PDB file of C-alpha atoms in Angstrom:
ATOM      1  CA  MET G  23      -0.163   0.145   0.164  1.00  0.00           C
ATOM      2  CA  LYS G  24       1.343   3.716  -0.866  1.00  0.00           C
ATOM      3  CA  LYS G  25       2.476   5.700   2.109  1.00  0.00           C
ATOM      4  CA  PRO G  26       0.527   8.914   2.277  1.00  0.00           C
ATOM      5  CA  ALA G  27       2.435  12.100   1.301  1.00  0.00           C
ATOM      6  CA  PRO G  28       4.332  13.378   4.600  1.00  0.00           C
ATOM      7  CA  PHE G  29       3.715  16.849   3.993  1.00  0.00           C
ATOM      8  CA  LEU G  30      -0.124  16.108   3.916  1.00  0.00           C
ATOM      9  CA  VAL G  31      -0.151  14.193   7.260  1.00  0.00           C
ATOM     10  CA  TYR G  32       1.857  16.499   8.873  1.00  0.00           C
ATOM     11  CA  THR G  33      -0.332  19.526   7.742  1.00  0.00           C
ATOM     12  CA  VAL G  34      -3.809  17.626   8.801  1.00  0.00           C
ATOM     13  CA  LEU G  35      -2.195  16.903  12.214  1.00  0.00           C
ATOM     14  CA  ARG G  36      -1.163  20.088  12.968  1.00  0.00           C
ATOM     15  CA  LEU G  37      -4.536  21.888  12.024  1.00  0.00           C
ATOM     16  CA  LEU G  38      -6.276  19.313  14.291  1.00  0.00           C
ATOM     17  CA  ALA G  39      -3.963  20.151  16.922  1.00  0.00           C
ATOM     18  CA  PHE G  40      -5.219  23.520  16.523  1.00  0.00           C
ATOM     19  CA  ALA G  41      -8.603  22.899  15.616  1.00  0.00           C
ATOM     20  CA  VAL G  42      -9.772  20.536  18.411  1.00  0.00           C
ATOM     21  CA  PRO G  43      -8.663  22.618  21.563  1.00  0.00           C
ATOM     22  CA  LEU G  44     -10.479  25.641  19.792  1.00  0.00           C
ATOM     23  CA  ALA G  45     -13.651  23.595  19.426  1.00  0.00           C
ATOM     24  CA  ILE G  46     -13.456  22.441  22.939  1.00  0.00           C
ATOM     25  CA  MET G  47     -12.892  26.027  24.149  1.00  0.00           C
ATOM     26  CA  TRP G  48     -15.305  27.053  21.994  1.00  0.00           C
ATOM     27  CA  PHE G  49     -18.415  24.948  23.247  1.00  0.00           C
ATOM     28  CA  PHE G  50     -17.584  23.928  26.538  1.00  0.00           C
ATOM     29  CA  PHE G  51     -16.483  27.611  27.664  1.00  0.00           C
ATOM     30  CA  PRO G  52     -18.866  30.360  27.098  1.00  0.00           C
ATOM     31  CA  ILE G  53     -16.540  33.231  27.535  1.00  0.00           C
ATOM     32  CA  PHE G  54     -14.596  32.139  24.698  1.00  0.00           C
ATOM     33  CA  ARG G  55     -17.605  32.595  22.217  1.00  0.00           C
ATOM     34  CA  GLU G  56     -17.347  36.298  23.114  1.00  0.00           C
ATOM     35  CA  LEU G  57     -14.003  36.510  23.175  1.00  0.00           C
ATOM     36  CA  TRP G  58     -13.175  34.327  19.979  1.00  0.00           C
ATOM     37  CA  TRP G  59      -9.669  35.917  19.560  1.00  0.00           C
ATOM     38  CA  LEU G  60      -8.319  34.705  22.738  1.00  0.00           C
ATOM     39  CA  ALA G  61      -9.409  31.548  22.201  1.00  0.00           C
ATOM     40  CA  ALA G  62      -7.754  31.533  19.023  1.00  0.00           C
ATOM     41  CA  ILE G  63      -4.465  32.715  20.650  1.00  0.00           C
ATOM     42  CA  PHE G  64      -4.719  29.921  23.266  1.00  0.00           C
ATOM     43  CA  ALA G  65      -5.594  27.269  20.673  1.00  0.00           C
ATOM     44  CA  ALA G  66      -2.639  28.323  18.600  1.00  0.00           C
ATOM     45  CA  LEU G  67      -0.625  27.703  22.018  1.00  0.00           C
ATOM     46  CA  ILE G  68      -1.649  24.485  22.881  1.00  0.00           C
ATOM     47  CA  GLY G  69      -1.544  23.332  19.164  1.00  0.00           C
ATOM     48  CA  VAL G  70       2.456  24.358  18.892  1.00  0.00           C
ATOM     49  CA  SER G  71       2.863  22.622  22.250  1.00  0.00           C
ATOM     50  CA  ILE G  72       1.022  19.484  20.929  1.00  0.00           C
ATOM     51  CA  SER G  73       3.219  19.603  17.592  1.00  0.00           C
ATOM     52  CA  MET G  74       6.134  19.925  19.641  1.00  0.00           C
ATOM     53  CA  LEU G  75       5.565  17.127  21.924  1.00  0.00           C
ATOM     54  CA  PHE G  76       3.588  14.717  19.656  1.00  0.00           C
ATOM     55  CA  LEU G  77       4.306  15.342  15.998  1.00  0.00           C
ATOM     56  CA  ARG G  78       8.420  14.933  15.919  1.00  0.00           C
ATOM     57  CA  GLU G  79       8.161  11.916  13.650  1.00  0.00           C
ATOM     58  CA  PRO G  80       5.636  13.141  10.959  1.00  0.00           C
ATOM     59  CA  LEU G  81       7.821  16.367  10.704  1.00  0.00           C
ATOM     60  CA  THR G  82      10.804  14.169  10.513  1.00  0.00           C
ATOM     61  CA  ASP G  83       9.351  12.346   7.492  1.00  0.00           C
ATOM     62  CA  ALA G  84       8.219  15.783   5.950  1.00  0.00           C
ATOM     63  CA  SER G  85      11.840  17.211   6.259  1.00  0.00           C
ATOM     64  CA  ALA G  86      13.341  13.946   5.076  1.00  0.00           C
ATOM     65  CA  ARG G  87      10.927  14.001   2.029  1.00  0.00           C
ATOM     66  CA  LEU G  88      12.165  17.857   1.262  1.00  0.00           C
ATOM     67  CA  VAL G  89      15.606  16.465   1.153  1.00  0.00           C
ATOM     68  CA  GLU G  90      15.060  13.653  -0.996  1.00  0.00           C
ATOM     69  CA  ARG G  91      13.234  15.967  -3.275  1.00  0.00           C
ATOM     70  CA  ARG G  92      16.200  18.531  -3.055  1.00  0.00           C
ATOM     71  CA  GLU G  93      19.039  15.966  -3.513  1.00  0.00           C
ATOM     72  CA  GLY G  94      17.051  14.697  -6.781  1.00  0.00           C
ATOM     73  CA  ARG G  95      16.875  18.116  -8.810  1.00  0.00           C
ATOM     74  CA  PRO G  96      19.902  19.799  -9.692  1.00  0.00           C
ATOM     75  CA  SER G  97      20.307  23.428  -8.124  1.00  0.00           C
ATOM     76  CA  ALA G  98      20.164  26.481 -10.492  1.00  0.00           C
ATOM     77  CA  ALA G  99      23.538  27.432 -10.150  1.00  0.00           C
ATOM     78  CA  GLN G 100      24.667  23.938 -11.239  1.00  0.00           C
ATOM     79  CA  ALA G 101      22.522  24.113 -14.321  1.00  0.00           C
ATOM     80  CA  ASP G 102      23.923  27.459 -15.128  1.00  0.00           C
ATOM     81  CA  ALA G 103      26.984  26.251 -14.751  1.00  0.00           C
ATOM     82  CA  ASP G 104      26.497  23.337 -16.864  1.00  0.00           C
ATOM     83  CA  VAL G 105      25.315  25.371 -19.605  1.00  0.00           C
ATOM     84  CA  GLU G 106      28.129  27.812 -19.552  1.00  0.00           C
ATOM     85  CA  ASP G 107      30.549  24.497 -19.651  1.00  0.00           C
ATOM     86  CA  ASP G 108      28.607  23.466 -22.891  1.00  0.00           C
ATOM     87  CA  ALA G 109      29.055  26.787 -24.391  1.00  0.00           C
ATOM     88  CA  ILE G 110      32.643  26.930 -23.700  1.00  0.00           C
ATOM     89  CA  ASP G 111      33.248  23.313 -24.928  1.00  0.00           C
ATOM     90  CA  GLY G 112      31.413  24.615 -28.125  1.00  0.00           C
ATOM     91  CA  VAL G 113      33.599  27.265 -28.724  1.00  0.00           C
ATOM     92  CA  GLU G 114      36.612  25.475 -28.253  1.00  0.00           C
ATOM     93  CA  ARG G 115      35.399  22.720 -30.830  1.00  0.00           C
ATOM     94  CA  SER G 116      34.990  25.357 -33.614  1.00  0.00           C
TER      95      SER G 116
END
């Protein structure tokens, strides 16, 4: 079975780490219905804490995928150097 994209997994888990505390505060604490911005701040702080504690592995997978993608494609500077080398080789042959 194909493994899901690590970026998608990490993004969904981070959104859940924010949305679940926000929903809990919104529905169970009436003061947060009036002070929605305070609930959003607290939910963001809770979400960051949860992601730092429990989402280390999905973050590592997403980072490793970034490194793989970066190593598989040549950089712009290397591509530019290759074009220059080909141009110089073409002039020397003529």
